[in-house]
Short mmCIF file of C-alpha atoms in Angstrom, two decimals:
data_model
loop_
_atom_site.label_atom_id
_atom_site.label_comp_id
_atom_site.label_asym_id
_atom_site.label_seq_id
_atom_site.Cartn_x
_atom_site.Cartn_y
_atom_site.Cartn_z
CA MET Q 1 243.50 289.50 2.09
CA ASN Q 2 244.24 292.81 3.81
CA ARG Q 3 247.27 291.32 5.51
CA LEU Q 4 248.66 290.02 2.24
CA THR Q 5 248.11 293.17 0.19
CA PRO Q 6 250.88 295.38 1.72
CA ARG Q 7 253.37 292.54 1.47
CA ILE Q 8 252.65 291.94 -2.18
CA SER Q 9 252.54 295.64 -3.13
CA HIS Q 10 255.70 296.64 -1.24
CA ASN Q 11 258.10 293.69 -1.18
CA ASN Q 12 257.19 291.56 -4.20
CA ILE Q 13 255.90 293.97 -6.80
CA VAL Q 14 259.22 294.48 -8.61
CA ILE Q 15 260.07 290.78 -8.92
CA LEU Q 16 256.49 290.09 -10.04
CA ALA Q 17 256.85 292.86 -12.61
CA THR Q 18 260.06 291.26 -13.84
CA LEU Q 19 258.37 287.88 -14.20
CA LEU Q 20 255.45 289.48 -16.01
CA LEU Q 21 257.87 291.30 -18.34
CA LEU Q 22 259.69 288.05 -19.06
CA ILE Q 23 256.42 286.29 -19.95
CA VAL Q 24 255.17 289.19 -22.09
CA LEU Q 25 258.44 289.49 -24.02
CA TYR Q 26 258.66 285.77 -24.67
CA GLY Q 27 254.98 285.63 -25.60
CA ALA Q 28 255.34 288.58 -27.99
CA GLY Q 29 258.31 286.96 -29.71
CA SER Q 30 256.48 283.64 -29.96
CA VAL Q 31 253.42 285.22 -31.54
CA GLN Q 32 255.37 287.37 -33.98
CA TYR Q 33 258.14 285.04 -35.19
CA THR Q 34 257.99 281.44 -36.35
CA GLY Q 35 260.30 279.17 -34.41
CA PHE Q 36 260.67 281.58 -31.48
CA PHE Q 37 258.49 279.47 -29.20
CA SER Q 38 260.83 276.52 -28.81
CA LEU Q 39 262.70 275.02 -25.91
CA GLN Q 40 266.07 275.43 -27.59
CA VAL Q 41 265.54 279.17 -28.18
CA PHE Q 42 264.75 279.54 -24.47
CA LEU Q 43 267.78 277.43 -23.47
CA ASN Q 44 269.98 279.54 -25.74
CA LEU Q 45 269.20 282.49 -23.49
CA PHE Q 46 271.04 280.67 -20.71
CA ILE Q 47 273.85 279.43 -23.00
CA ASP Q 48 274.59 282.90 -24.42
CA ASN Q 49 274.31 284.74 -21.11
CA ALA Q 50 275.67 282.28 -18.55
CA TYR Q 51 278.70 284.48 -17.80
CA LEU Q 52 276.49 287.57 -17.32
CA ILE Q 53 274.17 285.66 -14.93
CA ILE Q 54 277.18 284.79 -12.76
CA VAL Q 55 278.63 288.32 -12.80
CA ALA Q 56 275.23 289.96 -12.16
CA THR Q 57 274.57 287.62 -9.23
CA GLY Q 58 277.84 288.70 -7.62
CA MET Q 59 276.99 292.34 -8.37
CA ALA Q 60 273.61 291.90 -6.64
CA PHE Q 61 275.31 291.12 -3.33
CA VAL Q 62 277.37 294.29 -3.64
CA ILE Q 63 274.33 296.46 -4.41
CA ILE Q 64 272.32 294.94 -1.57
CA SER Q 65 275.16 295.79 0.80
CA GLY Q 66 274.89 299.42 -0.30
CA GLY Q 67 277.89 299.43 -2.65
CA ILE Q 68 278.71 299.11 -6.33
CA ASP Q 69 281.41 297.34 -8.37
CA LEU Q 70 282.45 298.87 -11.69
CA SER Q 71 285.41 296.57 -12.20
CA VAL Q 72 283.54 293.38 -13.09
CA ALA Q 73 283.75 293.61 -16.88
CA SER Q 74 287.44 294.54 -16.83
CA LEU Q 75 288.14 291.62 -14.48
CA VAL Q 76 286.39 289.24 -16.87
CA ALA Q 77 288.58 290.53 -19.71
CA LEU Q 78 291.68 290.22 -17.51
CA VAL Q 79 290.82 286.60 -16.65
CA SER Q 80 290.42 285.82 -20.36
CA MET Q 81 293.83 287.35 -21.09
CA VAL Q 82 295.53 285.61 -18.17
CA SER Q 83 293.97 282.30 -19.26
CA GLY Q 84 295.14 282.75 -22.84
CA ASP Q 85 298.65 283.76 -21.78
CA LEU Q 86 298.99 280.85 -19.34
CA PHE Q 87 297.81 278.40 -21.98
CA ALA Q 88 300.29 279.86 -24.43
CA HIS Q 89 303.05 279.12 -21.93
CA GLY Q 90 301.99 275.49 -21.51
CA ALA Q 91 299.83 275.60 -18.37
CA ASN Q 92 297.12 273.00 -17.90
CA ALA Q 93 293.40 273.73 -17.46
CA GLY Q 94 293.40 273.10 -13.69
CA THR Q 95 296.22 275.57 -13.13
CA VAL Q 96 294.49 278.21 -15.26
CA VAL Q 97 291.17 277.83 -13.44
CA ALA Q 98 292.85 278.01 -10.00
CA ALA Q 99 294.94 281.03 -11.01
CA SER Q 100 291.88 282.83 -12.45
CA LEU Q 101 289.79 282.29 -9.32
CA ALA Q 102 292.70 283.31 -7.06
CA LEU Q 103 293.12 286.51 -9.13
CA GLY Q 104 289.43 287.37 -8.81
CA ILE Q 105 289.36 286.69 -5.06
CA ALA Q 106 292.49 288.77 -4.42
CA PHE Q 107 291.27 291.60 -6.64
CA GLY Q 108 287.86 291.77 -4.96
CA ALA Q 109 289.26 291.46 -1.45
CA GLY Q 110 291.73 294.25 -2.13
CA GLN Q 111 288.97 296.58 -3.28
CA GLY Q 112 286.83 295.71 -0.24
CA TYR Q 113 289.73 296.39 2.11
CA LEU Q 114 290.42 299.78 0.55
CA ILE Q 115 286.77 300.74 0.71
CA TYR Q 116 286.41 300.01 4.42
CA ARG Q 117 289.93 300.76 5.71
CA PHE Q 118 290.11 304.23 4.14
CA GLN Q 119 286.35 304.94 4.02
CA LEU Q 120 286.50 305.46 0.26
CA HIS Q 121 283.40 305.51 -1.91
CA PRO Q 122 282.92 302.23 -3.81
CA TRP Q 123 282.47 304.12 -7.08
CA ILE Q 124 285.99 305.57 -6.82
CA VAL Q 125 287.73 302.36 -5.73
CA THR Q 126 286.04 300.11 -8.26
CA LEU Q 127 286.50 302.71 -11.02
CA ALA Q 128 290.22 302.56 -10.29
CA GLY Q 129 289.97 298.78 -10.29
CA MET Q 130 288.26 298.92 -13.69
CA PHE Q 131 291.13 300.89 -15.22
CA LEU Q 132 293.73 298.76 -13.48
CA ALA Q 133 292.34 295.43 -14.68
CA ARG Q 134 291.83 296.70 -18.24
CA GLY Q 135 295.33 298.19 -18.28
CA ILE Q 136 296.94 294.95 -17.09
CA SER Q 137 295.04 293.15 -19.85
CA PHE Q 138 296.66 295.41 -22.44
CA LEU Q 139 300.07 294.86 -20.87
CA ILE Q 140 299.69 291.13 -21.42
CA SER Q 141 298.79 291.65 -25.08
CA SER Q 142 296.88 294.07 -27.26
CA GLU Q 143 296.00 291.26 -29.66
CA SER Q 144 293.42 288.53 -29.31
CA ILE Q 145 294.74 285.20 -27.98
CA VAL Q 146 293.14 282.08 -29.37
CA ILE Q 147 292.73 279.28 -26.82
CA THR Q 148 293.33 275.79 -28.19
CA ASN Q 149 293.69 273.88 -24.92
CA GLU Q 150 292.14 270.44 -25.36
CA THR Q 151 290.21 270.49 -22.08
CA TYR Q 152 288.75 273.94 -22.69
CA VAL Q 153 287.79 273.03 -26.26
CA LYS Q 154 286.03 269.85 -25.11
CA LEU Q 155 284.18 271.69 -22.36
CA SER Q 156 283.20 274.44 -24.77
CA GLN Q 157 281.77 271.98 -27.30
CA HIS Q 158 280.20 269.61 -24.80
CA LYS Q 159 276.39 269.44 -25.02
CA ILE Q 160 274.19 268.28 -22.18
CA HIS Q 161 270.88 267.07 -23.64
CA VAL Q 162 267.84 267.95 -21.55
CA TRP Q 163 264.90 266.98 -23.77
CA GLY Q 164 265.27 265.24 -27.11
CA GLN Q 165 267.69 267.22 -29.24
CA ASN Q 166 267.60 270.25 -26.96
CA PHE Q 167 270.75 270.93 -24.99
CA VAL Q 168 272.59 273.25 -22.66
CA SER Q 169 276.29 273.81 -22.13
CA VAL Q 170 278.47 273.19 -19.09
CA SER Q 171 278.46 276.97 -18.52
CA VAL Q 172 274.73 276.92 -17.91
CA LEU Q 173 275.09 274.36 -15.13
CA ILE Q 174 277.82 276.48 -13.55
CA ALA Q 175 275.62 279.59 -13.71
CA LEU Q 176 272.61 277.82 -12.17
CA ALA Q 177 274.82 276.35 -9.44
CA VAL Q 178 276.06 279.85 -8.58
CA VAL Q 179 272.52 281.24 -8.38
CA ILE Q 180 271.37 278.38 -6.13
CA ALA Q 181 274.47 278.68 -3.90
CA VAL Q 182 274.01 282.42 -3.50
CA LEU Q 183 270.33 281.99 -2.64
CA LEU Q 184 271.27 279.55 0.10
CA VAL Q 185 274.04 281.82 1.41
CA ALA Q 186 271.69 284.80 1.57
CA LYS Q 187 268.90 282.93 3.36
CA PHE Q 188 270.68 280.56 5.71
CA THR Q 189 274.00 282.14 6.70
CA PHE Q 190 274.97 284.89 9.12
CA PHE Q 191 276.94 286.58 6.31
CA GLY Q 192 273.85 286.79 4.12
CA ARG Q 193 271.75 288.37 6.85
CA ALA Q 194 274.59 290.79 7.67
CA VAL Q 195 274.73 291.95 4.04
CA TYR Q 196 271.03 292.85 4.05
CA ALA Q 197 271.29 294.54 7.43
CA MET Q 198 274.33 296.56 6.36
CA GLY Q 199 272.60 297.64 3.15
CA GLY Q 200 269.50 298.70 5.06
CA ASN Q 201 271.39 300.89 7.53
CA GLU Q 202 275.12 300.51 8.12
CA LYS Q 203 275.14 302.49 11.37
CA SER Q 204 272.34 300.42 12.82
CA ALA Q 205 274.08 297.24 11.71
CA ALA Q 206 277.26 298.38 13.49
CA LEU Q 207 275.31 299.14 16.67
CA MET Q 208 273.85 295.63 16.48
CA GLY Q 209 277.40 294.31 16.64
CA LEU Q 210 277.57 293.04 13.05
CA PRO Q 211 281.10 292.77 11.58
CA ILE Q 212 280.95 295.61 9.06
CA ALA Q 213 284.61 295.42 8.08
CA ARG Q 214 284.60 291.68 7.46
CA THR Q 215 281.25 291.81 5.65
CA THR Q 216 282.44 294.59 3.34
CA VAL Q 217 285.61 292.71 2.40
CA LEU Q 218 283.67 289.47 1.90
CA VAL Q 219 281.06 291.14 -0.32
CA TYR Q 220 283.67 292.45 -2.74
CA THR Q 221 285.60 289.18 -2.49
CA LEU Q 222 282.43 287.36 -3.56
CA SER Q 223 281.98 289.81 -6.43
CA GLY Q 224 285.58 289.27 -7.52
CA PHE Q 225 285.10 285.49 -7.34
CA CYS Q 226 281.93 285.67 -9.45
CA SER Q 227 283.66 287.92 -11.96
CA ALA Q 228 286.59 285.50 -12.23
CA LEU Q 229 284.21 282.55 -12.60
CA GLY Q 230 282.26 284.53 -15.15
CA GLY Q 231 285.55 285.18 -16.94
CA ILE Q 232 286.27 281.44 -17.06
CA VAL Q 233 282.76 280.74 -18.43
CA PHE Q 234 283.12 283.57 -20.98
CA THR Q 235 286.52 282.18 -22.03
CA LEU Q 236 284.91 278.77 -22.55
CA TYR Q 237 282.18 280.48 -24.61
CA THR Q 238 284.56 282.39 -26.89
CA LEU Q 239 287.77 280.30 -26.62
CA SER Q 240 289.76 283.51 -26.76
CA GLY Q 241 291.31 286.18 -24.61
CA TYR Q 242 291.07 289.82 -25.63
CA SER Q 243 291.70 293.07 -23.76
CA LEU Q 244 288.62 294.72 -25.27
CA HIS Q 245 286.22 291.94 -24.32
CA LEU Q 246 282.91 293.13 -22.84
CA MET Q 247 283.47 296.87 -22.82
CA GLY Q 248 280.62 298.37 -20.77
CA MET Q 249 279.36 295.02 -19.51
CA GLU Q 250 279.45 296.30 -15.91
CA MET Q 251 276.46 298.49 -16.80
CA GLU Q 252 274.63 295.48 -18.22
CA ALA Q 253 275.18 293.65 -14.92
CA ILE Q 254 273.83 296.64 -12.97
CA ALA Q 255 270.86 296.89 -15.36
CA ALA Q 256 270.08 293.20 -14.87
CA CYS Q 257 270.08 293.72 -11.08
CA VAL Q 258 267.76 296.74 -11.31
CA ILE Q 259 265.36 295.01 -13.72
CA GLY Q 260 265.51 291.99 -11.41
CA GLY Q 261 264.29 294.02 -8.44
CA ILE Q 262 267.53 294.73 -6.54
CA LEU Q 263 267.03 298.06 -4.80
CA LEU Q 264 269.86 300.46 -5.74
CA THR Q 265 269.78 302.06 -2.29
CA GLY Q 266 270.65 298.70 -0.77
CA GLY Q 267 269.07 296.42 1.81
CA PHE Q 268 266.51 294.68 -0.36
CA GLY Q 269 266.31 292.35 -3.35
CA TYR Q 270 265.71 288.75 -4.36
CA LEU Q 271 268.91 287.13 -5.57
CA ILE Q 272 267.09 285.23 -8.31
CA GLY Q 273 266.21 288.64 -9.76
CA PRO Q 274 269.49 289.28 -11.63
CA MET Q 275 269.05 286.01 -13.57
CA LEU Q 276 265.51 287.07 -14.55
CA GLY Q 277 266.83 290.48 -15.55
CA VAL Q 278 269.50 288.89 -17.74
CA LEU Q 279 266.86 286.67 -19.39
CA CYS Q 280 264.68 289.73 -20.09
CA THR Q 281 267.53 291.55 -21.84
CA GLY Q 282 268.45 288.32 -23.65
CA ILE Q 283 264.92 287.94 -24.99
CA ILE Q 284 264.99 291.53 -26.27
CA GLN Q 285 268.23 290.80 -28.13
CA THR Q 286 266.78 287.54 -29.52
CA ILE Q 287 263.65 289.34 -30.77
CA ILE Q 288 265.85 291.90 -32.56
CA MET Q 289 267.86 289.06 -34.14
CA PHE Q 290 264.67 287.31 -35.31
CA GLN Q 291 263.39 290.62 -36.70
CA GLY Q 292 266.52 290.86 -38.86
CA THR Q 293 266.43 294.51 -39.99
CA LEU Q 294 266.88 296.38 -36.72
CA SER Q 295 270.27 297.51 -35.47
CA SER Q 296 271.68 295.75 -32.41
CA TRP Q 297 271.72 299.16 -30.73
CA TRP Q 298 267.95 298.83 -30.28
CA THR Q 299 268.82 296.39 -27.49
CA LYS Q 300 270.56 299.21 -25.61
CA ILE Q 301 267.57 301.52 -26.21
CA ALA Q 302 265.14 298.94 -24.89
CA ILE Q 303 267.28 298.23 -21.83
CA GLY Q 304 267.56 301.97 -21.16
CA LEU Q 305 263.77 302.37 -21.26
CA LEU Q 306 263.35 299.37 -18.95
CA LEU Q 307 265.86 300.90 -16.51
CA PHE Q 308 263.89 304.13 -16.37
CA LEU Q 309 260.70 302.17 -15.76
CA PHE Q 310 262.09 299.95 -13.02
CA MET Q 311 263.96 302.77 -11.27
CA ALA Q 312 260.72 304.76 -11.19
CA LEU Q 313 258.91 301.70 -9.85
CA GLN Q 314 261.56 301.24 -7.15
CA ARG Q 315 261.23 304.89 -6.15
CA VAL Q 316 257.46 304.61 -5.88
CA ILE Q 317 257.83 301.53 -3.66
CA VAL Q 318 260.34 303.28 -1.39
CA MET Q 319 258.08 306.33 -1.06
CA ARG Q 320 255.08 304.14 -0.22
CA LYS Q 321 257.11 302.29 2.43
CA GLU Q 322 258.25 305.53 3.99
CA LYS Q 323 254.70 306.86 3.99
CA SER Q 324 253.31 303.68 5.59
CA ARG Q 325 256.02 303.69 8.28
CA ASN Q 326 255.61 307.39 9.14
CA PRO Q 327 251.90 308.22 8.79
CA VAL Q 328 252.07 310.67 11.69
CA SER Q 329 254.97 312.69 10.24
CA SER Q 330 253.29 312.82 6.84
CA MET Q 331 250.13 314.19 8.50
CA ASN Q 332 252.20 316.80 10.32
CA SER Q 333 253.98 318.00 7.17
CA PRO Q 334 253.21 321.55 5.91
CA ASN Q 335 251.35 320.17 2.90
CA SER Q 336 249.06 318.09 5.09
CA GLU Q 337 248.35 321.16 7.28
CA ASN Q 338 247.39 323.19 4.25
CA LYS Q 339 245.07 320.43 3.14
CA ILE Q 340 243.38 320.34 6.57
CA VAL Q 341 242.98 324.15 6.59
CA ASN Q 342 241.50 324.11 3.08
CA LEU Q 343 239.05 321.40 4.11
#
């Protein structure tokens, strides 16, 4: 028991707290509102937030590596606009999907290269990327573009029945596939281990001979790919392209990562966490919808309070880890000396 206690308290407490929060929120909604406790309501959380699960999962890799990506929401909007414009010019669905993914990969790789090559802070580079992607979206069109492509419409309306009349969309399967793929990459590949090592201490990772340059570029390339894929899923969900789609969604992706236990200082986090964080925020929004009289802005208030709570929890965990690793230095601190003198 003593051997297990530090591991649970230090490494798993945040993800356990997220799971507990998910259960409590869903239980509270089920008790308070008729019809809330149903499989379809739960599945709707995945249907409505599939794009955010994909984007947040890509964001998690960036945060674990010690970086940040503020361009994800703008890239999703850009993909929706590019898709709408290509369809308007007669392109087929395969061409649009390939072009969208290529755009996301190139965009992410370019940001990663700039960050490492010129030693620029990720906040600055991805902030510039955010403005660039949003600006290009407006250059394509300032109006909404309705997508009527037959393949996209069929995929958007296709229902995959899982139990009786309950169903999920194709987007949900894509989102779950991304989460599973990323979990496997993080656990079983050299790249995944390098990301965690780099986020823990970049200088130590470099001394170990890890390819910091390649890992940095690949991390942002993966984030760009996930944003582009999230843009395709979001376009399937809305069947439209619009320059103002998802304003501020990058903060929702970061919030989902934090609530899901991804350490903002890098080097630690379970990659299933962002999906759990998205589900938590989705349940809050669903509860507000069932309540009927509250403003949708209460969702933002609730998410803000959760962020404060989980950031404080992360800080406590980091402080406890530092204390457990350096018991001698903590005893030799001035405060500890004063305590000994007073005793």
